[in-house]
Short mmCIF file of C-alpha atoms and ligand atoms in Angstrom, two decimals:
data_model
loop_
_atom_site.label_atom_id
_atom_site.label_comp_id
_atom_site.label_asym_id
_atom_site.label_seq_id
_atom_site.Cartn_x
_atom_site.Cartn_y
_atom_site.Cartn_z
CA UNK A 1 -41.98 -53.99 -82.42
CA UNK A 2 -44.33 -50.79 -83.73
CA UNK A 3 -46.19 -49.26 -81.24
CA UNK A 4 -49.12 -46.45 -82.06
CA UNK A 5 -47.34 -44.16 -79.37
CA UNK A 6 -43.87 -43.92 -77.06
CA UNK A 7 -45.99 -42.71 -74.02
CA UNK A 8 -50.02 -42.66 -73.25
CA UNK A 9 -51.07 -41.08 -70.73
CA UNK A 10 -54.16 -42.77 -69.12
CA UNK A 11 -55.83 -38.90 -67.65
CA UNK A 12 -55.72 -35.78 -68.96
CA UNK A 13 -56.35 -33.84 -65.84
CA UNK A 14 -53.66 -31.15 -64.03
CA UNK A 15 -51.03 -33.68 -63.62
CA UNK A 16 -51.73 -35.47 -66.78
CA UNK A 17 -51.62 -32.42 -69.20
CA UNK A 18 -48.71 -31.01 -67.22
CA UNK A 19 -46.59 -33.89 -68.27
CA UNK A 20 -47.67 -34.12 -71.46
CA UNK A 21 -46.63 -30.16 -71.88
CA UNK A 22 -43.51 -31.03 -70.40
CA UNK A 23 -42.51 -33.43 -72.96
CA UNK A 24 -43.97 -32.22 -75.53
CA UNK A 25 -40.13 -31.17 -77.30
CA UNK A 26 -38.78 -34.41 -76.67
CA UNK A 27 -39.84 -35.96 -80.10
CA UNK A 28 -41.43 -38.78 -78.32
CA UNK A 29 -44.92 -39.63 -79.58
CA UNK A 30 -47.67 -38.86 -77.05
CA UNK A 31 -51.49 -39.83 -76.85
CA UNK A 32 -53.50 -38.65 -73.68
CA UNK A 33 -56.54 -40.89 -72.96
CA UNK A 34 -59.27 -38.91 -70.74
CA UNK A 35 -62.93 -40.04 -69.92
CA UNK A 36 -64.79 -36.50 -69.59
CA UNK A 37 -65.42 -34.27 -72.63
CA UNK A 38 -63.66 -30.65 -72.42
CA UNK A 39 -67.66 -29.79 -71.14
CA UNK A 40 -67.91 -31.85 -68.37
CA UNK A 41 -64.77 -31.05 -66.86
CA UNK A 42 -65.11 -27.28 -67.96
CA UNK A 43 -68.19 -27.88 -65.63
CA UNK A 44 -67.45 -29.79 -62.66
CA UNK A 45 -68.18 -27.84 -59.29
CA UNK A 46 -64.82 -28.96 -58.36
CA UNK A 47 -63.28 -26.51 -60.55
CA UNK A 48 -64.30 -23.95 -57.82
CA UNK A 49 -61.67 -24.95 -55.53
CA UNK A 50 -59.01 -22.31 -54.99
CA UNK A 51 -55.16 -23.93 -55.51
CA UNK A 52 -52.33 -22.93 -53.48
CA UNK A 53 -49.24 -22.60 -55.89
CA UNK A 54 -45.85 -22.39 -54.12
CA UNK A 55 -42.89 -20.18 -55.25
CA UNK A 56 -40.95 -22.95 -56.84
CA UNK A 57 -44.49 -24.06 -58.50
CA UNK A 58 -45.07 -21.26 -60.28
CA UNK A 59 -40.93 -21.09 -61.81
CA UNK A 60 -41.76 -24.63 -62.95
CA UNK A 61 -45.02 -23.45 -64.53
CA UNK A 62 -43.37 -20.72 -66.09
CA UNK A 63 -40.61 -23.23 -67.70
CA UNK A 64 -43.38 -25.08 -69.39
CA UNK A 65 -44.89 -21.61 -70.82
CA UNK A 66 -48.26 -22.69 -68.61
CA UNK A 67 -47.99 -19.39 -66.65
CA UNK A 68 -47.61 -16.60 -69.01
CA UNK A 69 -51.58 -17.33 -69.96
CA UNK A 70 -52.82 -17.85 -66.21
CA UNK A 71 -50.85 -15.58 -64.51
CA UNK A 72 -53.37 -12.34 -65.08
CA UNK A 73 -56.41 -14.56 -63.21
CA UNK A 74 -53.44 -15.62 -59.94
CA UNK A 75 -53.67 -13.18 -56.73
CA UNK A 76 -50.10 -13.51 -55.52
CA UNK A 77 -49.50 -14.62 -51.54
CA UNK A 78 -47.49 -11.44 -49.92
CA UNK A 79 -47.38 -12.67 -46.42
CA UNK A 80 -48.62 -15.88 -44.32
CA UNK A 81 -49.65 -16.48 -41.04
CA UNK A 82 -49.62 -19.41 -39.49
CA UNK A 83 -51.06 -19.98 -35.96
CA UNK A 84 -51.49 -23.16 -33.63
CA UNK A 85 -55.05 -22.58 -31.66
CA UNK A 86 -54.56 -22.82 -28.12
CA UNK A 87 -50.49 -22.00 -28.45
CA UNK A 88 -49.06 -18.64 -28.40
CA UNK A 89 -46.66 -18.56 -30.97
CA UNK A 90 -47.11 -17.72 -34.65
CA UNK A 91 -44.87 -17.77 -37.47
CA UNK A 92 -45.18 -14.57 -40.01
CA UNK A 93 -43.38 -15.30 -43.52
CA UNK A 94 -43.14 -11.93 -45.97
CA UNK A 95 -42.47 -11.88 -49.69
CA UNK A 96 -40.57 -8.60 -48.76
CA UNK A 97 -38.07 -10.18 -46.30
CA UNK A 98 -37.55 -12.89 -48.69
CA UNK A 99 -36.49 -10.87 -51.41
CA UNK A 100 -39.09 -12.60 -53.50
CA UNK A 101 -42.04 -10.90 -55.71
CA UNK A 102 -44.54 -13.01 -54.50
CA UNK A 103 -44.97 -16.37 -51.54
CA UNK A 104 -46.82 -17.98 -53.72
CA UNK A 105 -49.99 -17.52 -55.61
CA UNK A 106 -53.82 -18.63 -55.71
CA UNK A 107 -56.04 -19.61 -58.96
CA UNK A 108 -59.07 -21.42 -59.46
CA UNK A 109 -58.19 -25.38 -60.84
CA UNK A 110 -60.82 -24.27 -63.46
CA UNK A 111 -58.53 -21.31 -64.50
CA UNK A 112 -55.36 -23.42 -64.73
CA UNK A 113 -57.16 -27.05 -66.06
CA UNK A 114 -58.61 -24.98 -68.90
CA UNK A 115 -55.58 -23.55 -70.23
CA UNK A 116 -53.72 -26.22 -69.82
CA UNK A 117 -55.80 -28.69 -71.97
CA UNK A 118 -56.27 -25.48 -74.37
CA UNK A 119 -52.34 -26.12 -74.52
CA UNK A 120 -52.70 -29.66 -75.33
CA UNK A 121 -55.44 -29.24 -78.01
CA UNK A 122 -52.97 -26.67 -79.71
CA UNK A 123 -49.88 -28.94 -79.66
CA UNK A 124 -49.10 -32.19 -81.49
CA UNK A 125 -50.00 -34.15 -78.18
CA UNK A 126 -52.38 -36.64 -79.76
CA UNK A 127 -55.66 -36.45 -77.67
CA UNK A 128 -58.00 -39.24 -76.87
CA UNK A 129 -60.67 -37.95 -75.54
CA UNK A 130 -63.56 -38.80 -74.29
CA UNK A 131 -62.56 -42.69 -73.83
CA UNK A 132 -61.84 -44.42 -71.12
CA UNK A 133 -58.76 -46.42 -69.91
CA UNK A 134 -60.90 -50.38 -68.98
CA UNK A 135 -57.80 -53.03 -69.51
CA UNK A 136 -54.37 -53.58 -69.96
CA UNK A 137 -51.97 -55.98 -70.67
CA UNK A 138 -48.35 -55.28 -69.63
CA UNK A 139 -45.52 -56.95 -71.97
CA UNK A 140 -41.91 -56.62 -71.25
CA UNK A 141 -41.04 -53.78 -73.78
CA UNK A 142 -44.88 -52.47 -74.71
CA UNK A 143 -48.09 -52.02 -72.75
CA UNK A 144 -51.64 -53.01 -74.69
CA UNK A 145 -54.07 -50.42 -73.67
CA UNK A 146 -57.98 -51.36 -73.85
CA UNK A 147 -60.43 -48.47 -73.82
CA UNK A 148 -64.12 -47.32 -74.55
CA UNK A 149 -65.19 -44.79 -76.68
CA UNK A 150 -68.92 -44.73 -75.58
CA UNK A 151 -69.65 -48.41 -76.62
CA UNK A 152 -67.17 -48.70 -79.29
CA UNK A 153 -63.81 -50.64 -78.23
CA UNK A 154 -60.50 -49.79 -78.91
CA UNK A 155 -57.09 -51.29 -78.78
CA UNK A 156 -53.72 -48.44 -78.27
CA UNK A 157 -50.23 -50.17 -77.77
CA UNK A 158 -46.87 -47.89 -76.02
CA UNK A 159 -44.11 -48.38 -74.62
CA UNK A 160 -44.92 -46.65 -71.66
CA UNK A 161 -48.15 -46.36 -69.86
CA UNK A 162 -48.62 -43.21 -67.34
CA UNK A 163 -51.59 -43.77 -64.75
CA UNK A 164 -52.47 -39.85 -64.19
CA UNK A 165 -56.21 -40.87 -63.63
CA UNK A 166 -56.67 -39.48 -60.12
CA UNK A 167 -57.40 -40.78 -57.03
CA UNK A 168 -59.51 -43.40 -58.21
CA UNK A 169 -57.21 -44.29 -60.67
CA UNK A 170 -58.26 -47.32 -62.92
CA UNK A 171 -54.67 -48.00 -64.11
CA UNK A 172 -53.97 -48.72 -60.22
CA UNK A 173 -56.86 -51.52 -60.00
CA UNK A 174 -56.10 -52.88 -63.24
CA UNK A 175 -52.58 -53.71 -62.47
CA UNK A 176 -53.64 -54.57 -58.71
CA UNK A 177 -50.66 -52.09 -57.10
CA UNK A 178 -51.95 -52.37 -53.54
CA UNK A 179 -53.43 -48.97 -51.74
CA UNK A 180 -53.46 -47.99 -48.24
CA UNK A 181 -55.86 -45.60 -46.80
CA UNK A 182 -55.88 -43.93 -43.59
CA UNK A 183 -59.14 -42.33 -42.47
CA UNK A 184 -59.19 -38.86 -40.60
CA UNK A 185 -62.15 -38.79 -40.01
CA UNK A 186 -62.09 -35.06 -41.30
CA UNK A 187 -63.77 -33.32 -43.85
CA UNK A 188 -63.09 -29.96 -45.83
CA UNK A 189 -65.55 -27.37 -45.83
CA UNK A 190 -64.58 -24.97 -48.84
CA UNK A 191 -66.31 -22.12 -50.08
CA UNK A 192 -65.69 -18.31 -50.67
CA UNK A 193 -66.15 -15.25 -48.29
CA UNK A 194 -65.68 -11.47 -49.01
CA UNK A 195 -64.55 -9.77 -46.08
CA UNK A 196 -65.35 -6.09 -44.72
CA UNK A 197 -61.37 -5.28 -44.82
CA UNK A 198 -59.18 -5.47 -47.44
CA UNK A 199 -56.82 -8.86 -47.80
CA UNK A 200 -53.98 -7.42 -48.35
CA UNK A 201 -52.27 -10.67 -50.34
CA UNK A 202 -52.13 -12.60 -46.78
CA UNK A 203 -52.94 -16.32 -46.42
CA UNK A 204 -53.80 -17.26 -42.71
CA UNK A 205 -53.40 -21.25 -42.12
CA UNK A 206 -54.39 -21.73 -38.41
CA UNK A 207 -53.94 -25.60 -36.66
CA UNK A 208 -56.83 -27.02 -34.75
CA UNK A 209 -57.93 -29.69 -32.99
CA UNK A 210 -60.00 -30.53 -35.57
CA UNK A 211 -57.53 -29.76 -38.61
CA UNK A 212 -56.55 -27.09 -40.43
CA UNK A 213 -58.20 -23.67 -41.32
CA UNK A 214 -57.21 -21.99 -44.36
CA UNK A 215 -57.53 -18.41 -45.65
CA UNK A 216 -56.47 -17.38 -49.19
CA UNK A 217 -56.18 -14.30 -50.79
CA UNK A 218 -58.22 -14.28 -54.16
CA UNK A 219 -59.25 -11.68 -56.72
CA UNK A 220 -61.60 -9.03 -56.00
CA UNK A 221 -60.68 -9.01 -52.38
CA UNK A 222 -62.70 -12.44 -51.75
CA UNK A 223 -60.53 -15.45 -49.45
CA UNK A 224 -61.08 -18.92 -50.49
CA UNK A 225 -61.48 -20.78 -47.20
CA UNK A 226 -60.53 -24.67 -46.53
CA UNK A 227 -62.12 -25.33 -43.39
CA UNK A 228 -61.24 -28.84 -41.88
CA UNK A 229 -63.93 -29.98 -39.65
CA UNK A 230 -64.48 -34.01 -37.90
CA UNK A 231 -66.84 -35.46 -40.12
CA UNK A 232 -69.78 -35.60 -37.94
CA UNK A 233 -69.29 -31.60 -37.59
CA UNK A 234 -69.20 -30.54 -40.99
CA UNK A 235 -72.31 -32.86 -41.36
CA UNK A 236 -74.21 -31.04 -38.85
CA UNK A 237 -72.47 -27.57 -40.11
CA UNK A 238 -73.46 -27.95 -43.71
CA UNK A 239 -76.27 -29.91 -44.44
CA UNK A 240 -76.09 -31.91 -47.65
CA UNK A 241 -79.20 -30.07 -49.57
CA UNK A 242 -76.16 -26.73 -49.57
CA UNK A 243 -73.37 -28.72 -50.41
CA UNK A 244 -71.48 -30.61 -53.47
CA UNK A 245 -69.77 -33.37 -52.48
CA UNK A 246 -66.35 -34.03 -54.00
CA UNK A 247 -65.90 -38.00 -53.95
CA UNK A 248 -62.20 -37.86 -54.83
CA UNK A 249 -61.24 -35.27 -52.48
CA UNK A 250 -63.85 -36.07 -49.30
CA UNK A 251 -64.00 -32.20 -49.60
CA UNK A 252 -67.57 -30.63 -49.60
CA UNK A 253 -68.01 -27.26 -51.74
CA UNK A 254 -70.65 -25.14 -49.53
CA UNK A 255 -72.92 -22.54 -51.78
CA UNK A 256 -72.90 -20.26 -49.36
CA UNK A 257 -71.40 -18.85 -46.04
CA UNK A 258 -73.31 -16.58 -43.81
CA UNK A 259 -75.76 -19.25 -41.97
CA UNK A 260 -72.95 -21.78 -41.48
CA UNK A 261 -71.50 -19.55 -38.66
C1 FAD B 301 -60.14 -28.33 -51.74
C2 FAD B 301 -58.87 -28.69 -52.44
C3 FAD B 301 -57.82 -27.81 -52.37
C4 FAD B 301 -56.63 -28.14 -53.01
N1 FAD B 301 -55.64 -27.25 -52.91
C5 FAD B 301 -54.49 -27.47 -53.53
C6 FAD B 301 -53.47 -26.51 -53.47
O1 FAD B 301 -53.63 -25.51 -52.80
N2 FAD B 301 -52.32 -26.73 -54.15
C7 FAD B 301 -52.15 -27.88 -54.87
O2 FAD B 301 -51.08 -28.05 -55.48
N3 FAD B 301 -53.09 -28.84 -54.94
C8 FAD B 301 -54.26 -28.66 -54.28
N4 FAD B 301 -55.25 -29.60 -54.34
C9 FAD B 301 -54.97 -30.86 -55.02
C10 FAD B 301 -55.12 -30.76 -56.52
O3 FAD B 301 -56.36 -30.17 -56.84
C11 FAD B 301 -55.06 -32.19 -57.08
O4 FAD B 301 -53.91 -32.83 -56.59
C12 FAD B 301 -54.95 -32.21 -58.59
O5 FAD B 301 -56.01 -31.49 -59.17
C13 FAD B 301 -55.00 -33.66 -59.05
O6 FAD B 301 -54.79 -33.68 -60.44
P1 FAD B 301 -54.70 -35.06 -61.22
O7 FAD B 301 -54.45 -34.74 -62.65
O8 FAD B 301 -53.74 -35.98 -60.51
O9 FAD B 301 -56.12 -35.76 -61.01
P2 FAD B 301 -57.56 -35.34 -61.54
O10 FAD B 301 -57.74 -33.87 -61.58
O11 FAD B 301 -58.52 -36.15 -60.73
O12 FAD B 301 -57.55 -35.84 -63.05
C14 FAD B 301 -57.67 -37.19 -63.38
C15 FAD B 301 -58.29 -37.26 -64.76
O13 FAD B 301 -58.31 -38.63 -65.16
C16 FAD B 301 -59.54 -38.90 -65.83
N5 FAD B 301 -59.80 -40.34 -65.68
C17 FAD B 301 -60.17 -41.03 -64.58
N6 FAD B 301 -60.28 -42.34 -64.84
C18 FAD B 301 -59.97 -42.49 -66.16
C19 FAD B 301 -59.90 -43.62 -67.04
N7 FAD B 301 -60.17 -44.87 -66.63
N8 FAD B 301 -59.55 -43.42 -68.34
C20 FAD B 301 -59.26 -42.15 -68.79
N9 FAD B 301 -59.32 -41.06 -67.99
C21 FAD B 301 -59.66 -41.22 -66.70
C22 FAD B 301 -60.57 -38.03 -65.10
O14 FAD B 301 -61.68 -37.75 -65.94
C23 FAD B 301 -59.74 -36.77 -64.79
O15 FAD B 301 -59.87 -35.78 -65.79
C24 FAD B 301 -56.46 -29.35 -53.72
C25 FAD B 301 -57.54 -30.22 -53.80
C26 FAD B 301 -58.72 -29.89 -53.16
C27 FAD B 301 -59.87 -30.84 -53.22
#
């Protein structure tokens, strides 16, 4: 049986792209379907958010030739601290001890979405974009993918269907895979802060009672702070006429610092 591609990929966000990229040498034919135009996701406040990439991250990155054209806008991690409030021990990791360049490193999800889908434009991944992934119809050796181009329908068949459509995901709901969802009852405050004293390329992560405080290192000696707060504290912290709400991520973006402390 013909089918117009080997593998679509229904999302054309980090993870999306990234496997894309990563198959990309294999021969197979590969369409990416994604909703939002290159604008709107070029745009979304949720670009702002500051991304914690681990040693072993950053190798793979580097494998798929993503990091050669991000690395310039990444502050690397040096040393972390992580505390427990209320506990008296702390454990102190060091890139130095480790015999490793660099912890990890931080960069803005716009920094690294952008040049990742710049990637895909430039390659021979086939990009459908913007439509929008609204049926399917699963056969046993090809998948018939339903989508919307504004109004105008369209029909894609593959032999494999990826579901890289986020934490919403439609490809979930249309083939009814079951989700379970356990509520914190926390939300994350995130924002940026310049301090007074240089960072010196540490991230702090302290445990509290009510979740997890993060510190990271970013350019221009700014930290990009996750601040886990219970829900009815971050409500009366950050009022919602200062904040942009991130439905995906129940993770608020504050526009500024100073009067929320
Ligand atoms: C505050 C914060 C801090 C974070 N920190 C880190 C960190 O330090 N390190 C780390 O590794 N991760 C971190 N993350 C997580 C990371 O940002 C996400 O896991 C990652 O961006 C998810 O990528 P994705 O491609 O799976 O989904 P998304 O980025 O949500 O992309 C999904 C894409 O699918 C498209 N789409 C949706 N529905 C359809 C449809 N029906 N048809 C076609 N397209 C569709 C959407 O338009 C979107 O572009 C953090 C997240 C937050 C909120």
């Amino acid at each position: 049986m013909q089918h117009d591609y080997d593998l679509l990929i229904a999302g054309g966000g980090l993870a999306g792209n990234c496997l894309a990229l990563a198959l990309k040498q294999t021969g197979l034919r590969i369409a990416i379907v994604e909703a939002s135009t290159r604008e709107q996701q070029q745009d979304s406040p949720a670009g702002d958010r500051a991304l914690a990439l681990a040693a072993g991250t950053v190798k793979m990155l580097e494998t798929l030739g993503i990091w050669q054209g991000i690395s310039r806008a990444a502050t690397a991690i040096k040393d972390i601290h992580i505390s427990d409030q209320g506990h008296f021990g702390k454990v102190r990791l060091s890139a130095q001890k480790e015999n490793v360049e660099a912890l990890g490193h931080v960069i803005t999800a716009r920094d690294i979405e952008a040049h990742v889908a710049k990637l895909v434009t430039e390659s021979d991944i086939k990009l459908l974009c913007p439509a929008r992934v609204v049926g399917l119809m699963a056969g046993s050796d090809a998948v018939n993918v339903n989508l919307k181009r504004g109004d105008e329908p369209l029909s894609v068949s593959a032999k494999l269907l990826v579901g890289a459509d986020g934490g919403n995901s439609s490809v979930r709901k249309l083939l009814e895979i079951a989700q379970h969802t356990t509520e914190y009852g926390q939300t994350a405050l995130v924002t940026t802060v310049k301090s007074s004293l240089p960072h010196k390329n540490v991230a702090f992560e302290r445990f509290t009672a009510s979740g997890p405080l993060a510190l990271l290192p970013v350019a221009d000696n700014h930290c990009a702070v996750v601040w886990t707060r219970s829900s009815e504290d971050a409500d009366a912290l950050c009022p919602a006429t200062r904040r942009t709400f991130w439905p995906n991520f129940n993770t608020v973006s504050v526009t500024g610092w100073a009067n929320l402390v």
